[in-house]
Short mmCIF file of C-alpha atoms and ligand atoms in Angstrom, two decimals:
data_model
loop_
_atom_site.label_atom_id
_atom_site.label_comp_id
_atom_site.label_asym_id
_atom_site.label_seq_id
_atom_site.Cartn_x
_atom_site.Cartn_y
_atom_site.Cartn_z
CA MET A 1 0.00 0.00 0.00
CA VAL A 2 1.19 3.53 -0.75
CA ARG A 3 0.65 5.40 2.51
CA LYS A 4 3.49 7.91 2.61
CA ALA A 5 4.37 10.91 0.44
CA ILE A 6 7.23 13.35 0.05
CA ILE A 7 6.46 16.91 -1.08
CA PRO A 8 9.64 18.70 -2.23
CA ALA A 9 9.10 22.40 -1.53
CA ALA A 10 12.58 23.71 -0.78
CA GLY A 11 13.40 25.41 -4.09
CA LEU A 12 14.40 29.07 -4.38
CA GLY A 13 11.44 30.18 -6.51
CA THR A 14 13.70 32.44 -8.57
CA ARG A 15 11.22 32.69 -11.44
CA MET A 16 8.61 34.18 -9.10
CA LEU A 17 10.76 36.94 -7.62
CA PRO A 18 10.11 39.40 -6.05
CA ALA A 19 6.94 37.63 -4.77
CA THR A 20 9.09 34.83 -3.36
CA LYS A 21 11.52 37.10 -1.51
CA ALA A 22 9.66 36.54 1.77
CA VAL A 23 6.82 34.19 0.76
CA PRO A 24 7.60 30.64 -0.44
CA LYS A 25 6.20 30.00 -3.93
CA GLU A 26 4.35 27.01 -2.48
CA MET A 27 2.48 29.48 -0.21
CA LEU A 28 1.28 31.76 -3.02
CA THR A 29 -2.50 31.89 -3.22
CA ILE A 30 -4.66 30.22 -5.81
CA VAL A 31 -8.14 31.73 -5.28
CA ASP A 32 -8.21 31.40 -1.46
CA LYS A 33 -5.76 28.60 -0.64
CA PRO A 34 -1.97 28.33 -0.85
CA VAL A 35 -0.61 26.08 -3.60
CA ILE A 36 0.75 23.52 -1.12
CA GLN A 37 -2.69 23.01 0.43
CA TYR A 38 -4.02 21.82 -2.95
CA VAL A 39 -1.06 19.43 -3.14
CA VAL A 40 -1.64 18.07 0.38
CA GLU A 41 -5.36 17.65 -0.35
CA GLU A 42 -4.54 15.66 -3.51
CA ALA A 43 -2.32 13.37 -1.43
CA ILE A 44 -4.96 12.86 1.26
CA ASP A 45 -7.70 12.24 -1.33
CA SER A 46 -5.42 9.60 -2.86
CA GLY A 47 -5.16 7.69 0.43
CA ILE A 48 -1.89 9.11 1.80
CA ALA A 49 -1.76 9.15 5.61
CA HIS A 50 1.72 10.51 6.32
CA ILE A 51 3.51 13.36 4.51
CA LEU A 52 7.05 14.73 4.67
CA VAL A 53 7.46 18.25 3.30
CA ILE A 54 11.00 19.17 2.24
CA THR A 55 11.47 22.78 3.16
CA SER A 56 14.39 25.21 3.39
CA LYS A 57 15.58 28.29 5.25
CA GLY A 58 13.03 31.13 5.33
CA LYS A 59 10.08 28.87 4.47
CA ASN A 60 8.60 28.49 7.97
CA SER A 61 5.19 29.75 6.89
CA MET A 62 4.46 26.30 5.37
CA ARG A 63 4.86 24.72 8.81
CA ASP A 64 2.71 27.47 10.36
CA HIS A 65 0.01 26.94 7.76
CA PHE A 66 -0.43 23.27 8.66
CA SER A 67 -0.11 23.78 12.41
CA LYS A 68 -3.18 22.78 14.43
CA ASP A 69 -2.34 25.57 16.83
CA PHE A 70 -3.29 28.51 14.64
CA PRO A 71 -3.48 32.10 15.84
CA ASN A 72 -7.00 33.55 16.31
CA ALA A 73 -8.59 30.09 16.74
CA ALA A 74 -9.49 30.88 20.37
CA TYR A 75 -11.16 34.11 19.26
CA TYR A 76 -13.36 32.38 16.67
CA ARG A 77 -14.13 29.53 19.08
CA GLU A 78 -15.29 31.99 21.72
CA LYS A 79 -17.53 33.73 19.21
CA GLY A 80 -18.96 30.38 18.04
CA LYS A 81 -17.77 30.97 14.45
CA THR A 82 -17.66 27.29 13.46
CA GLU A 83 -17.74 28.03 9.74
CA VAL A 84 -14.57 30.13 10.04
CA LEU A 85 -12.95 27.45 12.20
CA GLU A 86 -13.71 24.84 9.52
CA ARG A 87 -11.98 27.01 6.94
CA LEU A 88 -8.93 27.22 9.17
CA GLU A 89 -8.60 23.43 9.25
CA THR A 90 -5.98 22.62 6.62
CA ILE A 91 -5.50 18.89 7.01
CA GLY A 92 -7.89 16.03 7.52
CA HIS A 93 -6.70 12.65 8.74
CA CYS A 94 -3.06 12.99 7.85
CA LYS A 95 0.18 13.56 9.69
CA ILE A 96 2.59 16.14 8.25
CA GLU A 97 6.27 16.45 9.10
CA PHE A 98 8.91 18.83 7.82
CA ILE A 99 12.63 18.52 7.15
CA GLU A 100 15.02 21.22 5.98
CA GLN A 101 17.15 20.83 2.86
CA SER A 102 20.23 22.88 3.74
CA ASP A 103 22.07 22.17 0.47
CA LEU A 104 19.75 22.97 -2.44
CA ASN A 105 21.28 20.26 -4.61
CA GLY A 106 18.19 19.55 -6.71
CA LEU A 107 15.03 17.48 -6.69
CA GLY A 108 16.95 14.21 -6.28
CA GLY A 109 18.68 15.63 -3.20
CA ALA A 110 15.32 16.77 -1.79
CA ILE A 111 13.74 13.33 -2.25
CA TYR A 112 16.77 11.57 -0.76
CA LEU A 113 16.20 13.46 2.52
CA GLY A 114 13.05 11.33 2.92
CA LYS A 115 14.97 8.01 3.01
CA ASP A 116 14.55 7.34 6.76
CA PHE A 117 10.98 8.68 6.78
CA ILE A 118 9.98 6.25 4.01
CA GLY A 119 11.86 3.15 5.19
CA ASP A 120 11.08 0.09 3.10
CA GLU A 121 7.73 1.02 1.53
CA PRO A 122 6.54 2.31 -1.82
CA PHE A 123 5.85 6.04 -1.64
CA ALA A 124 4.56 9.04 -3.59
CA VAL A 125 6.30 12.27 -4.60
CA LEU A 126 4.24 15.37 -5.39
CA LEU A 127 6.05 18.57 -6.43
CA GLY A 128 4.99 21.33 -4.07
CA ASP A 129 4.70 24.01 -6.76
CA THR A 130 2.41 22.07 -9.09
CA ILE A 131 -1.34 21.50 -8.81
CA CYS A 132 -3.00 18.67 -10.72
CA ASP A 133 -6.70 19.10 -11.40
CA PHE A 134 -8.85 16.14 -12.44
CA GLU A 135 -12.35 15.53 -13.72
CA ASP A 136 -13.48 12.16 -12.38
CA ARG A 137 -13.31 11.32 -8.74
CA ASN A 138 -9.78 9.93 -8.80
CA PRO A 139 -6.98 12.52 -8.31
CA VAL A 140 -3.86 12.21 -10.46
CA LEU A 141 -1.87 10.63 -7.63
CA GLY A 142 -4.75 8.19 -7.04
CA GLN A 143 -4.53 7.17 -10.72
CA LEU A 144 -0.78 6.49 -10.32
CA ILE A 145 -1.40 4.44 -7.17
CA ASP A 146 -3.92 2.31 -9.11
CA VAL A 147 -1.19 1.52 -11.67
CA TYR A 148 1.32 0.83 -8.89
CA ASN A 149 -1.15 -1.65 -7.36
CA GLN A 150 -1.49 -3.38 -10.74
CA PHE A 151 2.26 -3.80 -11.42
CA LYS A 152 3.91 -3.27 -8.00
CA SER A 153 6.49 -1.12 -9.82
CA SER A 154 7.35 2.58 -9.90
CA VAL A 155 4.97 4.76 -11.94
CA THR A 156 5.44 8.34 -13.14
CA ALA A 157 2.80 10.80 -14.39
CA ILE A 158 3.55 11.78 -17.99
CA GLU A 159 1.99 14.20 -20.45
CA GLU A 160 2.62 15.08 -24.09
CA VAL A 161 4.35 18.46 -24.57
CA PRO A 162 5.14 20.40 -27.79
CA ALA A 163 8.44 19.37 -29.45
CA ASP A 164 10.14 22.67 -28.60
CA TYR A 165 9.32 22.19 -24.89
CA VAL A 166 11.06 18.81 -24.39
CA ASN A 167 14.27 20.51 -23.23
CA ARG A 168 12.41 21.82 -20.16
CA TYR A 169 11.42 18.40 -18.80
CA GLY A 170 12.50 14.86 -17.98
CA ILE A 171 11.42 12.84 -21.03
CA MET A 172 10.35 9.20 -21.26
CA GLY A 173 11.16 6.62 -23.91
CA GLY A 174 9.06 3.47 -23.99
CA ASP A 175 6.15 1.49 -25.41
CA ALA A 176 2.42 2.08 -25.02
CA LEU A 177 0.52 -0.78 -23.34
CA SER A 178 -3.12 0.24 -22.80
CA ASP A 179 -5.26 2.84 -20.98
CA GLY A 180 -2.50 5.48 -21.16
CA ILE A 181 0.04 3.17 -19.50
CA TYR A 182 3.58 2.92 -20.96
CA LYS A 183 6.40 0.50 -20.17
CA VAL A 184 9.48 2.72 -19.78
CA SER A 185 12.79 1.96 -21.52
CA GLN A 186 14.63 5.22 -20.78
CA TRP A 187 14.47 8.54 -18.98
CA VAL A 188 16.40 11.57 -20.24
CA GLU A 189 16.68 14.88 -18.38
CA LYS A 190 15.90 17.94 -20.54
CA PRO A 191 17.07 16.58 -23.94
CA GLU A 192 17.42 18.77 -27.00
CA PRO A 193 14.39 18.14 -29.29
CA GLU A 194 16.45 16.16 -31.87
CA LEU A 195 17.71 13.79 -29.14
CA ALA A 196 14.41 13.32 -27.27
CA PRO A 197 13.04 9.75 -27.35
CA SER A 198 9.45 11.12 -27.31
CA ARG A 199 7.41 14.17 -26.37
CA LEU A 200 6.18 12.49 -23.16
CA ALA A 201 7.29 14.61 -20.21
CA ILE A 202 7.40 13.88 -16.49
CA ALA A 203 4.49 15.69 -14.88
CA ALA A 204 5.24 16.41 -11.20
CA ARG A 205 3.79 13.23 -9.65
CA TYR A 206 5.55 9.91 -9.01
CA VAL A 207 5.16 6.65 -7.13
CA PHE A 208 8.49 4.97 -6.34
CA THR A 209 9.59 1.71 -4.82
CA PRO A 210 12.22 2.33 -2.09
CA ALA A 211 14.90 1.10 -4.53
CA ILE A 212 15.05 4.68 -5.86
CA PHE A 213 17.06 5.64 -2.75
CA GLN A 214 19.92 3.23 -3.66
CA CYS A 215 19.84 4.68 -7.18
CA LEU A 216 20.03 8.24 -5.82
CA GLU A 217 23.07 7.18 -3.75
CA LYS A 218 24.81 5.85 -6.88
CA THR A 219 23.84 8.75 -9.15
CA THR A 220 26.38 11.53 -9.65
CA LYS A 221 25.38 15.15 -10.01
CA GLY A 222 24.05 15.94 -13.48
CA ARG A 223 22.60 18.98 -15.20
CA ASN A 224 23.15 22.28 -13.31
CA ASN A 225 25.43 20.36 -10.93
CA GLU A 226 22.25 19.07 -9.20
CA LEU A 227 21.27 15.53 -8.19
CA GLN A 228 18.66 14.84 -10.86
CA VAL A 229 15.91 12.40 -9.93
CA THR A 230 15.49 11.69 -13.66
CA ASP A 231 19.06 10.31 -13.78
CA ALA A 232 18.36 8.10 -10.75
CA MET A 233 15.13 6.90 -12.43
CA HIS A 234 17.13 5.93 -15.51
CA ASN A 235 19.47 3.90 -13.28
CA LEU A 236 16.49 2.24 -11.57
CA LEU A 237 15.55 0.76 -14.96
CA ASN A 238 18.58 -1.55 -14.64
CA ALA A 239 17.03 -3.16 -11.57
CA GLU A 240 13.25 -2.87 -11.93
CA ASP A 241 10.43 -2.33 -14.42
CA MET A 242 9.00 1.18 -14.53
CA TYR A 243 5.78 2.55 -15.95
CA GLY A 244 4.50 5.92 -17.16
CA LEU A 245 0.86 6.96 -16.99
CA GLN A 246 -0.74 9.55 -19.25
CA PHE A 247 -3.13 10.68 -16.55
CA LYS A 248 -6.63 12.10 -16.84
CA GLY A 249 -6.43 15.68 -15.65
CA THR A 250 -4.46 18.91 -16.09
CA ARG A 251 -1.14 19.93 -14.59
CA PHE A 252 -0.67 23.53 -13.46
CA ASP A 253 2.89 24.73 -12.81
CA VAL A 254 2.59 27.64 -10.43
CA GLY A 255 6.34 28.34 -10.35
CA ASN A 256 6.35 30.94 -13.15
CA PRO A 257 4.22 34.09 -13.52
CA LEU A 258 2.19 32.98 -16.56
CA GLY A 259 1.48 29.55 -15.05
CA PHE A 260 0.48 31.23 -11.78
CA ILE A 261 -2.05 33.53 -13.48
CA LYS A 262 -3.47 30.69 -15.63
CA THR A 263 -3.88 28.53 -12.50
CA ASN A 264 -5.73 31.29 -10.65
CA LEU A 265 -8.04 31.85 -13.62
CA HIS A 266 -8.71 28.10 -14.02
CA PHE A 267 -9.67 27.60 -10.37
CA GLY A 268 -11.47 30.97 -10.15
CA LEU A 269 -13.65 30.06 -13.15
CA LYS A 270 -14.47 26.72 -11.49
CA GLU A 271 -15.73 28.40 -8.32
CA ALA A 272 -19.52 28.32 -8.13
CA LYS A 273 -19.95 31.86 -6.84
CA MET A 274 -17.21 33.88 -8.47
CA GLY A 275 -16.87 31.86 -11.70
CA GLU A 276 -19.79 33.47 -13.51
CA GLU A 277 -18.83 37.01 -12.57
CA LEU A 278 -15.22 36.35 -13.49
CA ARG A 279 -16.26 34.94 -16.89
CA ASP A 280 -18.38 38.04 -17.59
CA TRP A 281 -15.54 40.28 -16.48
CA LEU A 282 -13.05 38.50 -18.74
CA GLY A 283 -15.47 38.79 -21.66
CA ASN A 284 -15.74 42.53 -21.17
CA GLU A 285 -13.54 44.44 -23.58
CA THR A 286 -12.55 47.03 -20.98
CA PRO A 287 -12.71 45.14 -17.71
CA GLY A 288 -12.77 47.30 -14.61
CA LEU A 289 -14.49 47.10 -11.27
P1 UTP B 1 11.91 23.82 -9.49
O1 UTP B 1 13.22 23.65 -10.13
O2 UTP B 1 10.75 24.19 -10.34
O3 UTP B 1 11.98 24.89 -8.28
O4 UTP B 1 11.60 22.52 -8.63
P2 UTP B 1 12.96 26.11 -8.03
O5 UTP B 1 14.37 25.68 -7.90
O6 UTP B 1 12.35 26.79 -6.84
O7 UTP B 1 12.72 27.00 -9.34
P3 UTP B 1 13.41 28.37 -9.81
O8 UTP B 1 14.15 28.02 -11.06
O9 UTP B 1 14.33 28.87 -8.69
O10 UTP B 1 12.26 29.32 -10.09
C1 UTP B 1 10.36 21.82 -8.59
C2 UTP B 1 9.98 21.52 -7.14
O11 UTP B 1 11.05 20.89 -6.44
C3 UTP B 1 11.40 21.62 -5.28
C4 UTP B 1 10.84 23.02 -5.51
O12 UTP B 1 10.51 23.67 -4.27
C5 UTP B 1 9.60 22.78 -6.36
O13 UTP B 1 8.45 22.51 -5.56
N1 UTP B 1 12.88 21.59 -5.10
C6 UTP B 1 13.72 21.94 -6.12
C7 UTP B 1 13.40 21.20 -3.87
O14 UTP B 1 12.64 20.86 -2.93
N2 UTP B 1 14.77 21.20 -3.70
C8 UTP B 1 15.62 21.56 -4.70
O15 UTP B 1 16.88 21.54 -4.46
C9 UTP B 1 15.08 21.93 -5.94
#
């Protein structure tokens, strides 16, 4: 069973400066919730019971956000404001821990910090700056866990990207089986378009067997002098089968200004109350108050 998850959220957020000077990018607001709350909710809705968030210096607000001991709770309790108190609750039945990544040596380095927390179990990884929306009742991580349960092997969310975007992502090579599932034969980190084995890109959600930790130990630093999880995944192929899943849903990368605005519009338009007004406002040629 996949019960534990790691959420890497230690990155610098350079592309979102100056917003991220004092506020972690994972704490930026999408409609009325910080990005990381969407990510934690996806994990919980997928059956995860225990989460480790990888954080870094200056990112304490993430810990504060998930604390049960929130400021002003006593005030609202005294006033009998139960509706407000419900909105302050950020986690359901899930335990969240935090660990600091002092050396920002990449996503692989962030995941490796979860080795002791995970122990000898399969586990999920959800990037803390990416929200995955879905249509049916099964979140994207839940879809990956279903594939893990079928094959008992690592599974990565993949999506097709335009040819000139492949050098921004980890790219998969492999063969299609059925229902969007692929058997992986190679992983390449940010290849130039002419060298890419496909246009299928890693999409911010993974389920790994614990064998990935031994691969991370053996993997040397790659692109940008960072420990690349994609390189460790490629090494894992020598020991185990791996699968890719073209999931049902949409990935929203909140770590750049355009992605951030698109994500806010997407979730704003979905809101029952504000969606209609927002749609009208967007349709207006000279939108104002
Ligand atoms: P990104 O590479 O998009 O994050 O990592 P970044 O480094 O913050 O981006 P820029 O280039 O400076 O804008 C994807 C996810 O992995 C985490 C990030 O916090 C983000 O959620 N991450 C990245 C870590 O936890 N540790 C790292 O060393 C790098």
